Tab-separated table of C-alpha atoms in Angstrom:
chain	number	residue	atom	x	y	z
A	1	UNK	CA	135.255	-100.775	-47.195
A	2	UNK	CA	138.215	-102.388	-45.722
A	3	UNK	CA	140.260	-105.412	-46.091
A	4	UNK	CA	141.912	-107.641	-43.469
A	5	UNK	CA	145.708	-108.007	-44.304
A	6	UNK	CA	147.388	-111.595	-44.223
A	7	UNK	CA	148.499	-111.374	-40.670
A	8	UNK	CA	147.127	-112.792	-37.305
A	9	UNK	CA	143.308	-112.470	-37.229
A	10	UNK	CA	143.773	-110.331	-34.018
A	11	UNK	CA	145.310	-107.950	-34.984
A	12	UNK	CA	144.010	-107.298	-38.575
A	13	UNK	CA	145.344	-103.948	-40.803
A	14	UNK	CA	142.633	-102.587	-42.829
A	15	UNK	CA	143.055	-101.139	-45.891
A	16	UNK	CA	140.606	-99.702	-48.710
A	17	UNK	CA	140.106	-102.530	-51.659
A	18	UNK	CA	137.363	-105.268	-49.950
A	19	UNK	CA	134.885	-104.950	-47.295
A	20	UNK	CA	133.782	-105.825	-44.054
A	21	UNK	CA	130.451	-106.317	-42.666
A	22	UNK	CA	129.662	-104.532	-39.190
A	23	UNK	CA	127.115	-107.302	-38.192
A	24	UNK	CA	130.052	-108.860	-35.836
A	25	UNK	CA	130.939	-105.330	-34.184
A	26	UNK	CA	128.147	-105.518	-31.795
A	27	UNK	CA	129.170	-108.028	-29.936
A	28	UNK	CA	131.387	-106.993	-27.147
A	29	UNK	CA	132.713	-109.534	-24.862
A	30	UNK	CA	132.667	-112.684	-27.283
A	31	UNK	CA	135.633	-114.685	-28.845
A	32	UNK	CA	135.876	-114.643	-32.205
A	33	UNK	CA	137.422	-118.069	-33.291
A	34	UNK	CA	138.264	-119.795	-36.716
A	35	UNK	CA	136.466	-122.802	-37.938
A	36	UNK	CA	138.561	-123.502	-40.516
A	37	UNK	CA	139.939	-121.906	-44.149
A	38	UNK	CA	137.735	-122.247	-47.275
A	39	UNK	CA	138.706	-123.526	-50.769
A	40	UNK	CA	140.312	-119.941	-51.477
A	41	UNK	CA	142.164	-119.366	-48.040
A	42	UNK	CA	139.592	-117.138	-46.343
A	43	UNK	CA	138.694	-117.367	-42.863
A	44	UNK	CA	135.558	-119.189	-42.297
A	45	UNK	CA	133.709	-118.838	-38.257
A	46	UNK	CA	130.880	-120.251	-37.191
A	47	UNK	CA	127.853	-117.786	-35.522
A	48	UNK	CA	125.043	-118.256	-33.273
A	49	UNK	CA	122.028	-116.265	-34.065
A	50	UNK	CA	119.541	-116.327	-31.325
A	51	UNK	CA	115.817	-116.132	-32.000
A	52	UNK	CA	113.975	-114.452	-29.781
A	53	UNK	CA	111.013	-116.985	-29.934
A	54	UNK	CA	110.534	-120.617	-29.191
A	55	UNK	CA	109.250	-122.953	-32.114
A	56	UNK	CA	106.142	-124.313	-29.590
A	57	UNK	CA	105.378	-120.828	-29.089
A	58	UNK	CA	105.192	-119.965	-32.630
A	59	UNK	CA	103.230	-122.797	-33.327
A	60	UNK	CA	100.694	-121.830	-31.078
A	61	UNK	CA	100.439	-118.703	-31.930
A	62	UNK	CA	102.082	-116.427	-28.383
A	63	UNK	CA	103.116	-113.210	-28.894
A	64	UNK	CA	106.775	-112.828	-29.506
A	65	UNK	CA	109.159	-110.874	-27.897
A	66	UNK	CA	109.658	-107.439	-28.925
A	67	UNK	CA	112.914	-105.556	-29.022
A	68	UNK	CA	113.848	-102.251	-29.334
A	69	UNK	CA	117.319	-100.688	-31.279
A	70	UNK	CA	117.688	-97.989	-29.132
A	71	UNK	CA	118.387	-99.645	-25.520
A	72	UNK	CA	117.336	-103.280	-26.517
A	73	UNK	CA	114.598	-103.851	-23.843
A	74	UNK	CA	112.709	-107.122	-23.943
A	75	UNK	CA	108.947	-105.343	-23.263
A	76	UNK	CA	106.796	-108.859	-22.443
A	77	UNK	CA	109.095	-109.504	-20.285
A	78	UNK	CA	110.746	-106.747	-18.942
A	79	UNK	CA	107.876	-104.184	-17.785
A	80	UNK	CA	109.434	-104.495	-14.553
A	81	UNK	CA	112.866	-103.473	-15.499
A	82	UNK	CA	111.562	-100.523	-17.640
A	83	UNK	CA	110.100	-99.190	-14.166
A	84	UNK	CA	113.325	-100.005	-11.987
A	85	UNK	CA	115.077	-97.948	-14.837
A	86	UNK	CA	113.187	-94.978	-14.300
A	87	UNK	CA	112.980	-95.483	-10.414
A	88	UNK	CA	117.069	-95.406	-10.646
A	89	UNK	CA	117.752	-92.470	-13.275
A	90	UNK	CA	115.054	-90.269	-10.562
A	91	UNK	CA	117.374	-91.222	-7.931
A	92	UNK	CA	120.475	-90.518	-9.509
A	93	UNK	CA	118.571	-86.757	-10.428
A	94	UNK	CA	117.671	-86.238	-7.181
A	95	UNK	CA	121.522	-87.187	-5.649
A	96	UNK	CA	123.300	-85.055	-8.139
A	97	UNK	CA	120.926	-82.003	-7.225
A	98	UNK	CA	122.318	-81.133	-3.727
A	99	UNK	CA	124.961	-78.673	-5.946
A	100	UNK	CA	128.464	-79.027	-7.321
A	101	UNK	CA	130.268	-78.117	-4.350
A	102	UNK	CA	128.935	-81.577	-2.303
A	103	UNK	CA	130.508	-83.498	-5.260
A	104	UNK	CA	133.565	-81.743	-5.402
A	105	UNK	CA	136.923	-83.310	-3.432
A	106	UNK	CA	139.896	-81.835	-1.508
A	107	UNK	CA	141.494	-80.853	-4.982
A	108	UNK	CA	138.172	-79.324	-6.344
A	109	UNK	CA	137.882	-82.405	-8.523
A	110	UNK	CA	134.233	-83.567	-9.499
A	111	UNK	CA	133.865	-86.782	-7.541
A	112	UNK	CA	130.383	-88.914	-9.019
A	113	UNK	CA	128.996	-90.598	-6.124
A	114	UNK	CA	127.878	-94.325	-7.256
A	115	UNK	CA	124.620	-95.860	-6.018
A	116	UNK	CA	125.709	-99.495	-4.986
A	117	UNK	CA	124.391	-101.895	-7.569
A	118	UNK	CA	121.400	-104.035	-6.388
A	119	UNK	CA	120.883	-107.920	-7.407
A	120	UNK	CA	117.862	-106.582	-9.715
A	121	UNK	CA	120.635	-104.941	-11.433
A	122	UNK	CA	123.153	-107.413	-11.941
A	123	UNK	CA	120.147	-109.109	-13.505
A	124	UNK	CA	118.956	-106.946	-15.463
A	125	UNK	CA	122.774	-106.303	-17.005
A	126	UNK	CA	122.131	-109.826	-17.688
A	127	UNK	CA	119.115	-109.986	-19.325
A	128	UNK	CA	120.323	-106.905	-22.031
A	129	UNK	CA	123.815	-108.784	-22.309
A	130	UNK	CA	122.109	-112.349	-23.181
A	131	UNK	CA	120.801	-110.389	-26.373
A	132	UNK	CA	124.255	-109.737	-27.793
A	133	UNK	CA	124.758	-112.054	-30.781
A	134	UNK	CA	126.650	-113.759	-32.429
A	135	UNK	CA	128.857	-116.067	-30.820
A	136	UNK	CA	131.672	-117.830	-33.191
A	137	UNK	CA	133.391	-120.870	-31.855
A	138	UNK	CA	136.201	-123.143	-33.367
A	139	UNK	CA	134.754	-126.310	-34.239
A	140	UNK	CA	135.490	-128.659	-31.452
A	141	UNK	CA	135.066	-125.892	-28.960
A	142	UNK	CA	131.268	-126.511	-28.083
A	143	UNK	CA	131.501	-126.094	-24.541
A	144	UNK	CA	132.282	-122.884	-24.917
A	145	UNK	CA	128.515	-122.203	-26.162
A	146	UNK	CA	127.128	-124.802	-23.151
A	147	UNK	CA	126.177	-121.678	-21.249
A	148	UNK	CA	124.123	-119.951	-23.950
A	149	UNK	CA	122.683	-123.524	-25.077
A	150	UNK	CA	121.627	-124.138	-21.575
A	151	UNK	CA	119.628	-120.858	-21.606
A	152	UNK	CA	117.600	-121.846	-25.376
A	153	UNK	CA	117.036	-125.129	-27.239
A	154	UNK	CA	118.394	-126.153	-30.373
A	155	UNK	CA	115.534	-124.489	-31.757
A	156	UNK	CA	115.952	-121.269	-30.731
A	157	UNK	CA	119.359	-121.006	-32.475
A	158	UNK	CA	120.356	-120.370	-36.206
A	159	UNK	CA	124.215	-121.431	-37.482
A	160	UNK	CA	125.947	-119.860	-40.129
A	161	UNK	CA	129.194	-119.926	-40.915
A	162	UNK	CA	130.383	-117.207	-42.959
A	163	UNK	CA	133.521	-115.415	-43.364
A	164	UNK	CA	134.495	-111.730	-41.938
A	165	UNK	CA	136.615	-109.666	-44.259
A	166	UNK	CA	136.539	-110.317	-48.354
A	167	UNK	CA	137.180	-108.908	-51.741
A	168	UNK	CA	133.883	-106.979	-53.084
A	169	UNK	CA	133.107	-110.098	-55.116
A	170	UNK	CA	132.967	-112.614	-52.020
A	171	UNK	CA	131.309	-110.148	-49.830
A	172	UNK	CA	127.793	-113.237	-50.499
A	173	UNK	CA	130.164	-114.742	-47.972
A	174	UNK	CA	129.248	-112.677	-45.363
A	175	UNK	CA	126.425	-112.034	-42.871
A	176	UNK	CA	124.637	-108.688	-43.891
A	177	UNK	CA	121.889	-106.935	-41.904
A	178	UNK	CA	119.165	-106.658	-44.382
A	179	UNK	CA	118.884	-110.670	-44.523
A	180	UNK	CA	117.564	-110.801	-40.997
A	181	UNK	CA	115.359	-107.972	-41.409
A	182	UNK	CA	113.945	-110.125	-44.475
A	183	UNK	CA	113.718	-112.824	-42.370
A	184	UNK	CA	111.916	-110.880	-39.488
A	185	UNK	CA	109.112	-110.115	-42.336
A	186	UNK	CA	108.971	-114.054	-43.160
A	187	UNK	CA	108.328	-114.722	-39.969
A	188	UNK	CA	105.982	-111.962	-39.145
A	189	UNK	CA	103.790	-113.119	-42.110
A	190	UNK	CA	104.409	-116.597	-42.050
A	191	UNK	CA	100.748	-117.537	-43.045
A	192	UNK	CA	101.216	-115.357	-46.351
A	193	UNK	CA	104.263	-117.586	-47.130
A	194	UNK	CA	102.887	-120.912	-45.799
A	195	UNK	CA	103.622	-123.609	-48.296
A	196	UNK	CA	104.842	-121.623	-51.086
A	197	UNK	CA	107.236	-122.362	-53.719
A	198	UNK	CA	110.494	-119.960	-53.544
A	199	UNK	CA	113.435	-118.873	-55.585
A	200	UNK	CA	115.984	-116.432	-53.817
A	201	UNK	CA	118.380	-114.086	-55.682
A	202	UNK	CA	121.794	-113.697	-53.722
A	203	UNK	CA	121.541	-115.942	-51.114
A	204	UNK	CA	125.101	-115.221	-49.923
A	205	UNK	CA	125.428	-117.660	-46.788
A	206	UNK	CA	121.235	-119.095	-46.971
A	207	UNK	CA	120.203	-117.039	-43.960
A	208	UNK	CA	117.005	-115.707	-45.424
A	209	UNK	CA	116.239	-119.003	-47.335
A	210	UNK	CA	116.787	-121.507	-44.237
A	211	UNK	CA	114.225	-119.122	-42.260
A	212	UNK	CA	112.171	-118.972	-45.692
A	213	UNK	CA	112.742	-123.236	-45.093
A	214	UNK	CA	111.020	-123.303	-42.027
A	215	UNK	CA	107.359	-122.411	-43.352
A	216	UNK	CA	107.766	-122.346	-47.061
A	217	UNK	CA	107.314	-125.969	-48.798
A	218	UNK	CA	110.796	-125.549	-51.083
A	219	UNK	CA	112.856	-122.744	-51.640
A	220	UNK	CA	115.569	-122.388	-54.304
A	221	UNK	CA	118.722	-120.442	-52.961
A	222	UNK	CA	120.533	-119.271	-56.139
A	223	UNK	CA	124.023	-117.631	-55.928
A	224	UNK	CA	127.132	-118.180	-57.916
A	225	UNK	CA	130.518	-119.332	-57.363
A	226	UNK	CA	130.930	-122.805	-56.142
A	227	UNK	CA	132.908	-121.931	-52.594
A	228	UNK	CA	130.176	-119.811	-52.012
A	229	UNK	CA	127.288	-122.805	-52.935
A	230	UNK	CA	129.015	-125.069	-50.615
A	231	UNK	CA	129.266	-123.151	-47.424
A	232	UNK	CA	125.295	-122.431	-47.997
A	233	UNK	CA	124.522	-125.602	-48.321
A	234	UNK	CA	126.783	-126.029	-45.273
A	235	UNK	CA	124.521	-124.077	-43.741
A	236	UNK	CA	121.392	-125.740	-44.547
A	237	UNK	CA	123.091	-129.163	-43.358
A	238	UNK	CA	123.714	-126.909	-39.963
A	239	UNK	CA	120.286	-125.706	-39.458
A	240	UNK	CA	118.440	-129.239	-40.481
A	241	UNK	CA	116.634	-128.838	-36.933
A	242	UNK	CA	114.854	-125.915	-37.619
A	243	UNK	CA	113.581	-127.722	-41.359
A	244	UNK	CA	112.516	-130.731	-39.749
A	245	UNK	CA	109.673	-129.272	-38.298
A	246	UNK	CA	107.845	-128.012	-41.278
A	247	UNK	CA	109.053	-130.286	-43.679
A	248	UNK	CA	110.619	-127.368	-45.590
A	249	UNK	CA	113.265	-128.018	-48.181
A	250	UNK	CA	115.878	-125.655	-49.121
A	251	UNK	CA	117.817	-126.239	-52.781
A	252	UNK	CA	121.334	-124.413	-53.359
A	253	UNK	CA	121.288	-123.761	-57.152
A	254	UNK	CA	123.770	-122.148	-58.990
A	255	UNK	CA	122.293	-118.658	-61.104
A	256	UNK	CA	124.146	-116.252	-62.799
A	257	UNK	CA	122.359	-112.889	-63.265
A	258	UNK	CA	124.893	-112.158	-66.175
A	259	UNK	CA	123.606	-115.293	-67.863
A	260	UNK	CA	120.309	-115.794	-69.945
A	261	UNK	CA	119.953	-119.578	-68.934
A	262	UNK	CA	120.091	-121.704	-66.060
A	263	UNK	CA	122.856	-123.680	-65.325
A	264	UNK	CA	121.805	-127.322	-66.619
A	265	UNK	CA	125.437	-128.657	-67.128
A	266	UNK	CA	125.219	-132.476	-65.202
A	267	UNK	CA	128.702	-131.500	-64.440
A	268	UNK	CA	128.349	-128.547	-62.586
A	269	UNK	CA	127.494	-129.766	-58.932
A	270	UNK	CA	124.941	-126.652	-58.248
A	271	UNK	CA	123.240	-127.254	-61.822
A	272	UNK	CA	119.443	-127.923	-62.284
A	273	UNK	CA	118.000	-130.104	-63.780
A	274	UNK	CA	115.084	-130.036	-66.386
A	275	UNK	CA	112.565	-130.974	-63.470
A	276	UNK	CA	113.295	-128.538	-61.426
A	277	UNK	CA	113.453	-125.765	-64.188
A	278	UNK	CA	110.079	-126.837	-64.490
A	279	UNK	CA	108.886	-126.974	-60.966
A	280	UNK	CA	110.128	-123.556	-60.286
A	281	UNK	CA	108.309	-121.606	-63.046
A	282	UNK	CA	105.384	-124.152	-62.640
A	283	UNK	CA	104.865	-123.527	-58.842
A	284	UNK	CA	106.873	-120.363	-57.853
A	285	UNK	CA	104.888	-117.280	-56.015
A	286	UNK	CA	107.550	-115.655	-54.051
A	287	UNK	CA	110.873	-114.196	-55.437
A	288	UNK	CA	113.403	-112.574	-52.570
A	289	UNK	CA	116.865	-110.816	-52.343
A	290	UNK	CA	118.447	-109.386	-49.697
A	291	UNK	CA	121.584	-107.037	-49.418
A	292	UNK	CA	122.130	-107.315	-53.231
A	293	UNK	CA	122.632	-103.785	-54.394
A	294	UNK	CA	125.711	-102.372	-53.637
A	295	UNK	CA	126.848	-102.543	-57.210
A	296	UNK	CA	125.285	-100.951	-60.571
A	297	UNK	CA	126.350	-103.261	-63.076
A	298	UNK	CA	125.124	-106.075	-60.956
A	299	UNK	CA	121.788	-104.161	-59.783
A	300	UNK	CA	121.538	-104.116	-63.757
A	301	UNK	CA	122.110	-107.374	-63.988
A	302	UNK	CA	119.690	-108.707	-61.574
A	303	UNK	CA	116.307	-106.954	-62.615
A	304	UNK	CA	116.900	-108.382	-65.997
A	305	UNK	CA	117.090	-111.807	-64.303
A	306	UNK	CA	114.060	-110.842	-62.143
A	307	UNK	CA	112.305	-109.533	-65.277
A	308	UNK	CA	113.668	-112.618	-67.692
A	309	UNK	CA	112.154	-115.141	-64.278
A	310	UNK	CA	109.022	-113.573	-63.776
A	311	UNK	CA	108.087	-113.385	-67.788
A	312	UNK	CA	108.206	-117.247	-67.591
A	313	UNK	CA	106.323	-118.092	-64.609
A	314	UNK	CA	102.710	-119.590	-64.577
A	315	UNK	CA	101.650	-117.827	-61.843
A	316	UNK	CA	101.606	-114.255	-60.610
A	317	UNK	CA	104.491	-113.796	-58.238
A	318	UNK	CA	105.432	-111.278	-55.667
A	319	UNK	CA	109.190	-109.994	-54.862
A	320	UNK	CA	110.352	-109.013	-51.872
A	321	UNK	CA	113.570	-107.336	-51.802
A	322	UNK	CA	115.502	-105.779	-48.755
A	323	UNK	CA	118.577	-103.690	-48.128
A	324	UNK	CA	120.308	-101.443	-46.411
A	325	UNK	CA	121.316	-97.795	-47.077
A	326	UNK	CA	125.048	-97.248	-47.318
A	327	UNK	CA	126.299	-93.506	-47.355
A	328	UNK	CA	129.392	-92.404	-48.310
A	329	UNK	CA	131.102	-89.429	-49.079
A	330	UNK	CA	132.286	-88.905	-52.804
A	331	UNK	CA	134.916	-86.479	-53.999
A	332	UNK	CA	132.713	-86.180	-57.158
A	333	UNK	CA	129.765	-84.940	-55.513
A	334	UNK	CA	132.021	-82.737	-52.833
A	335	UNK	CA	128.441	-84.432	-50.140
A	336	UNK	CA	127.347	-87.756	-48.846
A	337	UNK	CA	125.573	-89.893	-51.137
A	338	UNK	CA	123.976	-93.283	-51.442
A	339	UNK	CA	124.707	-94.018	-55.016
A	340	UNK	CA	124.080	-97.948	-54.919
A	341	UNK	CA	120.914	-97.107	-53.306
A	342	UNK	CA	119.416	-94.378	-56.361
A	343	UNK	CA	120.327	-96.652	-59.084
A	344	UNK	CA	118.403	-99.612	-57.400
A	345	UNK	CA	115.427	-96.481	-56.551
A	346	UNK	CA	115.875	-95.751	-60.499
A	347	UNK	CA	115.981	-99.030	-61.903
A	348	UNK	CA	112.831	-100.163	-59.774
A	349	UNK	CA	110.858	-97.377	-61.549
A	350	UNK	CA	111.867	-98.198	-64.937
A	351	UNK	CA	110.605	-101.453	-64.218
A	352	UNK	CA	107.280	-100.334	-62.480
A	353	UNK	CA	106.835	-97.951	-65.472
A	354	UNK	CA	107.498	-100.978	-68.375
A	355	UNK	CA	105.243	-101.048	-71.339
A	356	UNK	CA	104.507	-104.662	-71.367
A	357	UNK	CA	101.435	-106.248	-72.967
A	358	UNK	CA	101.734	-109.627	-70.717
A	359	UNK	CA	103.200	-107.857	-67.585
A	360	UNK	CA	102.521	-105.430	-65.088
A	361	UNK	CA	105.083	-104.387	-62.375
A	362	UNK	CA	103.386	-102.247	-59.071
A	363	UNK	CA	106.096	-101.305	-56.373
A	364	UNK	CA	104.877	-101.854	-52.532
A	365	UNK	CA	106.818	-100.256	-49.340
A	366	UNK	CA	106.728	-102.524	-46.442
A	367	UNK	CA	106.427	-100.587	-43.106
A	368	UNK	CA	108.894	-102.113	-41.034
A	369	UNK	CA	107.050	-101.667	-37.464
A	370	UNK	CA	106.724	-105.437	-37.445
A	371	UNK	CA	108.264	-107.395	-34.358
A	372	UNK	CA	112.007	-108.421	-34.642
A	373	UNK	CA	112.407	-111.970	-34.014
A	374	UNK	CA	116.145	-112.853	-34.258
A	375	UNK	CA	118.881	-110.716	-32.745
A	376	UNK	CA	120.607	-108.099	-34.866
A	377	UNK	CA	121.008	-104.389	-34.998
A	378	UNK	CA	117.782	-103.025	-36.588
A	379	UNK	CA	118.897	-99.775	-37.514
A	380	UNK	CA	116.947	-97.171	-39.437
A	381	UNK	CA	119.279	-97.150	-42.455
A	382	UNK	CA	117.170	-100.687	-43.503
């Protein structure tokens, strides 16, 4: 956890009271520039998340592009380099086996004799660099991003903007990891979600729900806090192009896990109203959350929201939640732990293990071998 101090964005002072996501370290090479300030001061940029598909070949059913997270090879496409790799590391082996004393100089220093580097190389530098993501522009700067945009339609990009360092209770302002590996899994089974009513818990930003948007017929993203609301509906407004398509619609609802009722004020600018109250426990089939449990009191909170939801819907409905595995060492356990992750483990089995005359709770894990379609980290900690 670390906080940004109020001084110049490049050259920030961390210190140990809010937190940071990592998404934005792993991008070497790109500028990171301001959009603008939100309602509360904070920093707000503007990404570029890459898909790793085109929307005609989705439609028509091609194979995607695979990628790895160890050296980030594009297989369908890179076969080729994969050889040349192992044609160049047997080289290398075969250079460096003539003995120590051909590499060594006047001053017996160890001097590494480079193989020049071929065109095939520079190009395949290329290709592994072009899958670095995101890049964040200031708004007015879009010829910065003409190079990337010449290289992949409109389509092929997602825009969030989303701030970079918060307090622990903005952190829904932030781009986490575990909402693009939900969104992978949406797009992996897009038939199973085709047309389905949604509500999402957490939406942060609307990541998840604006990929949700593109094959789902509506989907409610629910968060609270209405600086938050606005830069996710922002962010629907942003990524209208990819809705289009499908005809998906995306909602940004206010809901408050520590509250028993929706928010139905005419007042409140992310309230609902009766109809939609209605339409969601009429029609919904699909509950997600991503990146939600890093607290226990609000872990608490939101299975007695999920379990309050789900008592009231008309149809059976299936959850899907995602996260990522934070360890950290405690002085009270003298080890590294994952706290945040064992009460979520806990809580799910109290819920799986309810006495319930009208309800029945079974817990699924989801194999995550499926392909990765947009451009992030995949680490093994998800």
């Amino acid at each position: 956890m670390v906080d940004v101090a109020e001084r110049e964005m490049d050259n920030p002072t961390f210190r140990s009271d809010t937190v940071l996501s990592d998404v934005h370290l792993h991008c070497p090479s790109k500028r990171h520039l301001m959009v603008r300030l939100n309602a509360v001061g904070q920093p707000v940029f503007l990404s570029y998340f890459k898909f790793l598909w085109s929307t005609e070949d989705l439609a028509s059913g091609k194979h995607v592009r695979e990628v790895t997270t160890g050296r980030e090879h594009q297989y369908s496409t890179g076969g080729d380099l994969c050889d040349k790799d192992r044609n160049n590391i047997k080289e290398e082996g075969e250079l460096n086996s003539e003995g120590v004393e051909a590499l060594l100089d006047d001053d017996g220093d160890l001097e590494v004799v480079r193989r020049p580097r071929s065109a095939s190389d520079l190009e395949a530098e290329d290709l592994l660099r072009n899958i670095v993501c995101p890049v964040i522009l200031m708004k007015g700067k879009e010829d910065a991003f003409e190079d990337e945009e010449q290289e992949c339609t409109c389509r092929d990009v997602l825009k969030i903007e989303h701030t970079m360092a918060t307090p622990l209770e903005d952190v829904g302002k932030q781009v986490w990891r575990a909402a693009f590996l939900l969104a992978d899994y949406i797009l992996f089974q897009r038939d199973t979600f085709r047309c389905c009513s949604v509500l999402e818990l957490g939406g942060g930003t609307g990541i998840t729900s604006i990929v949700m948007g593109t094959v789902a017929k509506r989907v409610y993203c629910t968060d609270v806090g209405e600086d938050l609301l606005a830069m996710c509906k922002q962010n629907v407004a942003l990524n209208k192009h990819l809705l289009e398509p499908g005809g998906g619609e995306v909602k940004v609802k206010e809901l408050d896990w520590l509250k028993d009722e929706f928010c139905t004020d005419p007042e409140a600018p992310y309230s609902w109203s009766e109809e939609e109250i209605a339409d969601l426990l009429d029609h919904c089939s699909v509950i997600m959350a991503a990146d939600v449990f890093y607290d226990d009191d609000l872990t608490d909170a939101l299975f007695r929201t999920l379990y309050r939801i789900t008592h009231n819907l008309r149809n059976s409905c299936t959850v899907y939640l995602a996260l990522e595995k934070r360890l950290n060492f405690t002085l009270r356990h003298m080890d590294v732990t994952c706290e945040a992750y064992s009460h979520f483990r806990n809580t799910l089995n109290d819920l799986e293990n309810l006495q319930d005359e009208k309800m029945k709770y079974t817990v699924e894990p989801i194999k995550l071998d499926f392909c990765q379609f947009l451009v992030y980290e995949r680490i093994e900690q998800l």
